């Protein structure tokens, strides 16, 4: 290979064109009135222009389809379509033509050709056409490798390849937030941002929950019996726009009771997103499983079952607590201590025995307390002591309550 | 992805929990925390995996890899960190090696070639996958040009690992085997309407780039006493080859034929007062604006349209002349009366307070002087000599030789009558460049020629009409910058000298704006094509406000300008109709502008209000809105809803047009559902009903291409162009045709030249040669 061989002319030519959806031709309307110098001329010119809309020439968006003018962008989840044309440029019949289109990604190589059978012969000025489609599943560099092999009239076997490189970009940016409610519910906020350069119609954004949860979508409001999207009439996302979706996840009954199951890292589910762009070009993505760290409750969990929102100053009120043994197999013997804070005063006996609590079981406690300070007060000061391990669990800020002067009537 | 890269969410999630300080410090007492799902590494393909991991930790965000389809687990998301070929080791050995090298080489080439690509883009903006340097075919095609990286050795397909790597490595670095595609990112922000902003290739040559700073020069000079037609008219005629028009002939045609054409009965306009500027040509008697405050000889002129008729007898004298011109009209007085009605209606405008003050001062000063600031005067002039030239001919010279080019005959500005008649002739045969040139000559004769910008001048109905035509044609030609430069001296079209009241001697009794309404629309529309849609909207809304105010005046029984009026019912109706149409027109422009801004919600609203102004266009507008949802947004359901509304509306009016509209919409809906076969069926159905339908013809051909039938598609388009070249040699059709030629064979240039010849025989100098993709 010390001397480059003279470039050999191939009898066949290979052309590849990406088939993004066609676009509509837009024209620039210039009109005048009859009294103006050109009279009806400008308007007549527009009527004669085949790309204007018959009867509404000033409407910019016409009906004439034009082929894609450039490669454009391709995004993860979209379908890459391409026209592959092999044309016989020569004046001889070519035999045994085999066209192979492979897509080389950073991790794998896929064959995209519709058929792998050789074409027996190709006459001059004829072509072999193939339209390939591939749903893009990887980000980054892709290389379309087209290989053509054929036999000349003289029986010579010929072969050539061409490479087409393109980058697959990320279309969306997804951010999530989890919010753990006092009950076992989990709220998921998902912010989805369009990071492409064109508007995007969100056809479907849904959360597919994992086994343990039921999901309620909170993205529409009931207005007079009709379900209205919280996003209003704006069904699409402009470039860089972000939209926030909200979901409420409730553990299924069988999992909720067995509190031990939902703890540590749990799989919540995954988001399934389907969007459309220009002329219905479709894209679809799913996130991988969204995971969340269940709030750590330690061995013993204390949750509130009932508490009034507003109470009178210096008047006792009741709350109901639920104490759950979250440890795996240890039965606990618990003692409850109630410590007063500057504003919260507990009524009743502190240091009482709660009795034995088996693993994954719980008990409910009604407690009475009063507040000596007005305003929003935090309920704090509960202590549980495991007599066996001599370990004390502290529960502060378990809830807030609004304390008002008793002069103001508190309705129920 | 799972193991080595460790970017799997569980790890980072745990990390976040284990060390909650960082996020909690930010979030404060909030119970939730924020995470970002990385849809799978940025473009860090070439980065090694450890770095990748570092990056993730740095962000402290939960990274989630998106897998494509529901059944896909993360397994096949693959290792992004490194390139590993997993396929057959035989051929793959070679190809993987090549792949690897080309990838890394490719990234080098990326940086190397970026400037080149960018220039490609700006000059052509149709560049696609960049092609190999060795390839001699023109850049700028949507065809993925090949890399020419052929492994040339004639060998059977499934080859054993050949010494392939040696081949490229022996080549110079430039001989890159992989076509690098760097046109992503922001390069093409609006694929939907790119042609709107295409720069005309001619611009740079055409704009004479003189010192525009000369605008400030006049102040130094002594102000001319009167504005006269440019003395150097003969310059033009010296240039002309035909030489059929002498200078005197020019003046004759300019004056008399100007007159006849304006008072063209078809236009039904032009009152006797139009005559006055001509009978007393721009000169001694007309106001003499100068750069210093200057005096205006004043005479009390009765204002108001009702009094205009009383003035009739003593204003323009040569009634006999008018009669001669208006062969048909029997009573010159009645004609004059109705003219003034029509003028008042058409010219009505509401000036700003400042302008109104000046005009009031002009009207009330009896024989006194009014001082008008130079700032508030309009002093336009040509800013570039001419944009004559014929791109078609230039291309012919390049590709077909002198002989063929000599056959190309188009009308030039010199080959027609130097008058409005000639101008119209040029416009209608699509020689807009020549028409722009002719406007320039006529304006030069008026004293507003090249280099006159910033010099005092006076305006007439005709001069403003000429400006309007010139600027409108520049916009039609896509020469937006040129139009902008020449529009500039007109300011916001509200200067006092653009109103008839400013010239009480020339236009006694006439009131209102000299600036045609269409010119205001053009002035506003232009900004969006220059990339300032917000400015366009501002201007359009100003126009809209005036339209609405005038309409409300009329509805309250007042005159257009809010004065007391004794208009006849008939005239009032005519005026209401005119101003409603104008309101519709400006709303149309607002809607178009919003569409360009991609503010689809507002655009759709605006098109709905257009439909209220033009109920007869409702089906077209509803279809258009449907297309916005379908094409621009991708919301097929809403599009379908609109298309159904169209079907309801068109049911009432049976006729071919309605049926075609319905079929067209159905075809588009199928396109949206990616069903090209069905769409093709509907387009063909339209062709059966209306074989000359250019849109259906073209669209059917486009569908065929997407169905993999290139040859059929080409046949259809070629047949169409041959069938009626006059109608089908349209930019969009030719663009599709040339694109397919490029895809079809390596000999596309010859075929394009064939198209060029066809174009040369049929099209004027305004033809946009870019669609031939020959340059």
PDB file of N, CA and C in Angstrom, chain A residues 20-27 60-62 64-70 72 197-199 277-279, chain B residues 125-126 187-198 595-598 600 627-628 630-633 735:
ATOM      1  N   UNK A  20     -36.754  13.185   7.426  1.00  0.00           N
ATOM      2  CA  UNK A  20     -37.577  13.786   8.470  1.00  0.00           C
ATOM      3  C   UNK A  20     -38.889  14.123   7.805  1.00  0.00           C
ATOM      4  N   UNK A  21     -39.873  14.447   8.618  1.00  0.00           N
ATOM      5  CA  UNK A  21     -41.178  14.734   8.021  1.00  0.00           C
ATOM      6  C   UNK A  21     -41.072  15.965   7.130  1.00  0.00           C
ATOM      7  N   UNK A  22     -41.863  15.985   6.059  1.00  0.00           N
ATOM      8  CA  UNK A  22     -41.833  17.175   5.205  1.00  0.00           C
ATOM      9  C   UNK A  22     -42.396  18.389   5.949  1.00  0.00           C
ATOM     10  N   UNK A  23     -42.088  19.544   5.454  1.00  0.00           N
ATOM     11  CA  UNK A  23     -42.627  20.757   6.079  1.00  0.00           C
ATOM     12  C   UNK A  23     -43.552  21.455   5.094  1.00  0.00           C
ATOM     13  N   UNK A  24     -44.303  22.400   5.601  1.00  0.00           N
ATOM     14  CA  UNK A  24     -45.213  23.138   4.732  1.00  0.00           C
ATOM     15  C   UNK A  24     -44.547  24.427   4.283  1.00  0.00           C
ATOM     16  N   UNK A  25     -44.754  24.738   3.047  1.00  0.00           N
ATOM     17  CA  UNK A  25     -44.152  25.940   2.478  1.00  0.00           C
ATOM     18  C   UNK A  25     -44.879  27.176   3.023  1.00  0.00           C
ATOM     19  N   UNK A  26     -44.101  28.169   3.413  1.00  0.00           N
ATOM     20  CA  UNK A  26     -44.732  29.419   3.844  1.00  0.00           C
ATOM     21  C   UNK A  26     -44.368  30.504   2.854  1.00  0.00           C
ATOM     22  N   UNK A  27     -45.295  31.366   2.591  1.00  0.00           N
ATOM     23  CA  UNK A  27     -44.987  32.463   1.675  1.00  0.00           C
ATOM     24  C   UNK A  27     -45.098  33.788   2.396  1.00  0.00           C
ATOM     25  N   UNK A  60     -50.327  32.665   5.861  1.00  0.00           N
ATOM     26  CA  UNK A  60     -48.924  32.396   5.574  1.00  0.00           C
ATOM     27  C   UNK A  60     -48.637  30.901   5.372  1.00  0.00           C
ATOM     28  N   UNK A  61     -49.278  30.090   6.185  1.00  0.00           N
ATOM     29  CA  UNK A  61     -48.972  28.666   6.173  1.00  0.00           C
ATOM     30  C   UNK A  61     -49.741  27.990   5.048  1.00  0.00           C
ATOM     31  N   UNK A  62     -49.037  27.610   4.009  1.00  0.00           N
ATOM     32  CA  UNK A  62     -49.693  27.009   2.867  1.00  0.00           C
ATOM     33  C   UNK A  62     -49.907  25.518   3.023  1.00  0.00           C
ATOM     34  N   UNK A  64     -48.438  23.334   0.582  1.00  0.00           N
ATOM     35  CA  UNK A  64     -47.454  22.677  -0.267  1.00  0.00           C
ATOM     36  C   UNK A  64     -46.378  22.006   0.599  1.00  0.00           C
ATOM     37  N   UNK A  65     -46.192  20.726   0.404  1.00  0.00           N
ATOM     38  CA  UNK A  65     -45.174  20.025   1.188  1.00  0.00           C
ATOM     39  C   UNK A  65     -43.797  20.229   0.552  1.00  0.00           C
ATOM     40  N   UNK A  66     -42.810  20.471   1.388  1.00  0.00           N
ATOM     41  CA  UNK A  66     -41.442  20.511   0.861  1.00  0.00           C
ATOM     42  C   UNK A  66     -40.600  19.481   1.600  1.00  0.00           C
ATOM     43  N   UNK A  67     -39.684  18.917   0.886  1.00  0.00           N
ATOM     44  CA  UNK A  67     -38.822  17.885   1.459  1.00  0.00           C
ATOM     45  C   UNK A  67     -37.872  18.515   2.483  1.00  0.00           C
ATOM     46  N   UNK A  68     -37.381  17.721   3.402  1.00  0.00           N
ATOM     47  CA  UNK A  68     -36.474  18.281   4.406  1.00  0.00           C
ATOM     48  C   UNK A  68     -35.275  18.952   3.748  1.00  0.00           C
ATOM     49  N   UNK A  69     -34.876  20.062   4.318  1.00  0.00           N
ATOM     50  CA  UNK A  69     -33.799  20.826   3.698  1.00  0.00           C
ATOM     51  C   UNK A  69     -32.451  20.564   4.339  1.00  0.00           C
ATOM     52  N   UNK A  70     -32.454  19.966   5.486  1.00  0.00           N
ATOM     53  CA  UNK A  70     -31.164  19.634   6.097  1.00  0.00           C
ATOM     54  C   UNK A  70     -31.350  18.423   6.988  1.00  0.00           C
ATOM     55  N   UNK A  72     -31.100  18.180  10.128  1.00  0.00           N
ATOM     56  CA  UNK A  72     -31.865  18.481  11.331  1.00  0.00           C
ATOM     57  C   UNK A  72     -31.268  17.809  12.544  1.00  0.00           C
ATOM     58  N   UNK A 197     -35.067  22.311  20.098  1.00  0.00           N
ATOM     59  CA  UNK A 197     -35.227  23.661  19.582  1.00  0.00           C
ATOM     60  C   UNK A 197     -36.579  23.874  18.926  1.00  0.00           C
ATOM     61  N   UNK A 198     -37.456  22.901  19.056  1.00  0.00           N
ATOM     62  CA  UNK A 198     -38.762  23.091  18.430  1.00  0.00           C
ATOM     63  C   UNK A 198     -39.862  22.794  19.440  1.00  0.00           C
ATOM     64  N   UNK A 199     -41.044  23.299  19.188  1.00  0.00           N
ATOM     65  CA  UNK A 199     -42.142  23.015  20.111  1.00  0.00           C
ATOM     66  C   UNK A 199     -42.444  21.523  20.140  1.00  0.00           C
ATOM     67  N   UNK A 277     -43.824  16.013  17.417  1.00  0.00           N
ATOM     68  CA  UNK A 277     -43.352  17.300  16.892  1.00  0.00           C
ATOM     69  C   UNK A 277     -43.866  17.448  15.476  1.00  0.00           C
ATOM     70  N   UNK A 278     -43.104  18.139  14.673  1.00  0.00           N
ATOM     71  CA  UNK A 278     -43.471  18.447  13.297  1.00  0.00           C
ATOM     72  C   UNK A 278     -44.239  17.335  12.576  1.00  0.00           C
ATOM     73  N   UNK A 279     -45.437  17.664  12.149  1.00  0.00           N
ATOM     74  CA  UNK A 279     -46.285  16.734  11.409  1.00  0.00           C
ATOM     75  C   UNK A 279     -46.404  15.360  12.070  1.00  0.00           C
TER      76      UNK A 279
ATOM     77  N   UNK B 125     -27.332  27.244   3.943  1.00  0.00           N
ATOM     78  CA  UNK B 125     -28.270  26.833   4.974  1.00  0.00           C
ATOM     79  C   UNK B 125     -29.040  25.590   4.590  1.00  0.00           C
ATOM     80  N   UNK B 126     -28.542  24.918   3.622  1.00  0.00           N
ATOM     81  CA  UNK B 126     -29.207  23.667   3.306  1.00  0.00           C
ATOM     82  C   UNK B 126     -28.262  22.507   3.484  1.00  0.00           C
ATOM     83  N   UNK B 187     -27.811  25.387  14.919  1.00  0.00           N
ATOM     84  CA  UNK B 187     -27.628  25.837  13.550  1.00  0.00           C
ATOM     85  C   UNK B 187     -28.927  26.070  12.800  1.00  0.00           C
ATOM     86  N   UNK B 188     -29.884  25.226  13.030  1.00  0.00           N
ATOM     87  CA  UNK B 188     -31.121  25.406  12.288  1.00  0.00           C
ATOM     88  C   UNK B 188     -32.281  25.527  13.255  1.00  0.00           C
ATOM     89  N   UNK B 189     -32.470  26.695  13.782  1.00  0.00           N
ATOM     90  CA  UNK B 189     -33.479  26.839  14.816  1.00  0.00           C
ATOM     91  C   UNK B 189     -34.897  26.698  14.300  1.00  0.00           C
ATOM     92  N   UNK B 190     -35.159  27.112  13.107  1.00  0.00           N
ATOM     93  CA  UNK B 190     -36.521  27.021  12.629  1.00  0.00           C
ATOM     94  C   UNK B 190     -36.573  26.251  11.333  1.00  0.00           C
ATOM     95  N   UNK B 191     -36.573  24.968  11.470  1.00  0.00           N
ATOM     96  CA  UNK B 191     -36.619  24.199  10.233  1.00  0.00           C
ATOM     97  C   UNK B 191     -37.931  24.417   9.491  1.00  0.00           C
ATOM     98  N   UNK B 192     -38.922  24.870  10.187  1.00  0.00           N
ATOM     99  CA  UNK B 192     -40.212  24.992   9.533  1.00  0.00           C
ATOM    100  C   UNK B 192     -40.212  26.090   8.473  1.00  0.00           C
ATOM    101  N   UNK B 193     -39.582  27.230   8.802  1.00  0.00           N
ATOM    102  CA  UNK B 193     -39.648  28.313   7.838  1.00  0.00           C
ATOM    103  C   UNK B 193     -38.270  28.848   7.512  1.00  0.00           C
ATOM    104  N   UNK B 194     -37.399  28.039   7.135  1.00  0.00           N
ATOM    105  CA  UNK B 194     -36.060  28.584   6.911  1.00  0.00           C
ATOM    106  C   UNK B 194     -36.009  29.492   5.696  1.00  0.00           C
ATOM    107  N   UNK B 195     -36.816  29.221   4.731  1.00  0.00           N
ATOM    108  CA  UNK B 195     -36.667  29.988   3.499  1.00  0.00           C
ATOM    109  C   UNK B 195     -37.049  31.436   3.706  1.00  0.00           C
ATOM    110  N   UNK B 196     -37.748  31.666   4.780  1.00  0.00           N
ATOM    111  CA  UNK B 196     -38.131  33.033   5.053  1.00  0.00           C
ATOM    112  C   UNK B 196     -36.925  33.921   5.256  1.00  0.00           C
ATOM    113  N   UNK B 197     -35.934  33.363   5.866  1.00  0.00           N
ATOM    114  CA  UNK B 197     -34.821  34.199   6.243  1.00  0.00           C
ATOM    115  C   UNK B 197     -33.611  33.982   5.351  1.00  0.00           C
ATOM    116  N   UNK B 198     -33.836  33.274   4.301  1.00  0.00           N
ATOM    117  CA  UNK B 198     -32.725  33.062   3.412  1.00  0.00           C
ATOM    118  C   UNK B 198     -32.258  34.392   2.874  1.00  0.00           C
ATOM    119  N   UNK B 595     -47.507  33.490  14.311  1.00  0.00           N
ATOM    120  CA  UNK B 595     -47.166  32.156  13.822  1.00  0.00           C
ATOM    121  C   UNK B 595     -45.651  32.037  13.646  1.00  0.00           C
ATOM    122  N   UNK B 596     -45.085  33.085  13.104  1.00  0.00           N
ATOM    123  CA  UNK B 596     -43.638  33.104  12.898  1.00  0.00           C
ATOM    124  C   UNK B 596     -42.908  33.067  14.232  1.00  0.00           C
ATOM    125  N   UNK B 597     -43.511  33.690  15.242  1.00  0.00           N
ATOM    126  CA  UNK B 597     -42.904  33.702  16.571  1.00  0.00           C
ATOM    127  C   UNK B 597     -43.145  32.394  17.303  1.00  0.00           C
ATOM    128  N   UNK B 598     -43.882  31.524  16.678  1.00  0.00           N
ATOM    129  CA  UNK B 598     -44.229  30.231  17.267  1.00  0.00           C
ATOM    130  C   UNK B 598     -45.089  30.371  18.512  1.00  0.00           C
ATOM    131  N   UNK B 600     -48.207  29.829  19.182  1.00  0.00           N
ATOM    132  CA  UNK B 600     -49.333  29.250  18.462  1.00  0.00           C
ATOM    133  C   UNK B 600     -50.669  29.538  19.111  1.00  0.00           C
ATOM    134  N   UNK B 627     -53.855  22.889  10.429  1.00  0.00           N
ATOM    135  CA  UNK B 627     -52.485  22.606   9.990  1.00  0.00           C
ATOM    136  C   UNK B 627     -51.466  23.106  11.005  1.00  0.00           C
ATOM    137  N   UNK B 628     -51.790  24.212  11.667  1.00  0.00           N
ATOM    138  CA  UNK B 628     -50.860  24.688  12.704  1.00  0.00           C
ATOM    139  C   UNK B 628     -50.730  23.622  13.784  1.00  0.00           C
ATOM    140  N   UNK B 630     -51.321  20.503  13.551  1.00  0.00           N
ATOM    141  CA  UNK B 630     -50.736  19.273  13.044  1.00  0.00           C
ATOM    142  C   UNK B 630     -49.249  19.439  12.759  1.00  0.00           C
ATOM    143  N   UNK B 631     -48.970  20.450  11.962  1.00  0.00           N
ATOM    144  CA  UNK B 631     -47.611  20.590  11.452  1.00  0.00           C
ATOM    145  C   UNK B 631     -46.676  21.212  12.477  1.00  0.00           C
ATOM    146  N   UNK B 632     -47.112  22.303  13.074  1.00  0.00           N
ATOM    147  CA  UNK B 632     -46.191  23.028  13.929  1.00  0.00           C
ATOM    148  C   UNK B 632     -46.121  22.423  15.320  1.00  0.00           C
ATOM    149  N   UNK B 633     -47.268  21.947  15.793  1.00  0.00           N
ATOM    150  CA  UNK B 633     -47.288  21.478  17.176  1.00  0.00           C
ATOM    151  C   UNK B 633     -47.232  19.961  17.248  1.00  0.00           C
ATOM    152  N   UNK B 735     -37.696  22.923  -5.797  1.00  0.00           N
ATOM    153  CA  UNK B 735     -36.835  22.497  -4.701  1.00  0.00           C
ATOM    154  C   UNK B 735     -36.985  20.992  -4.466  1.00  0.00           C
TER     155      UNK B 735
END
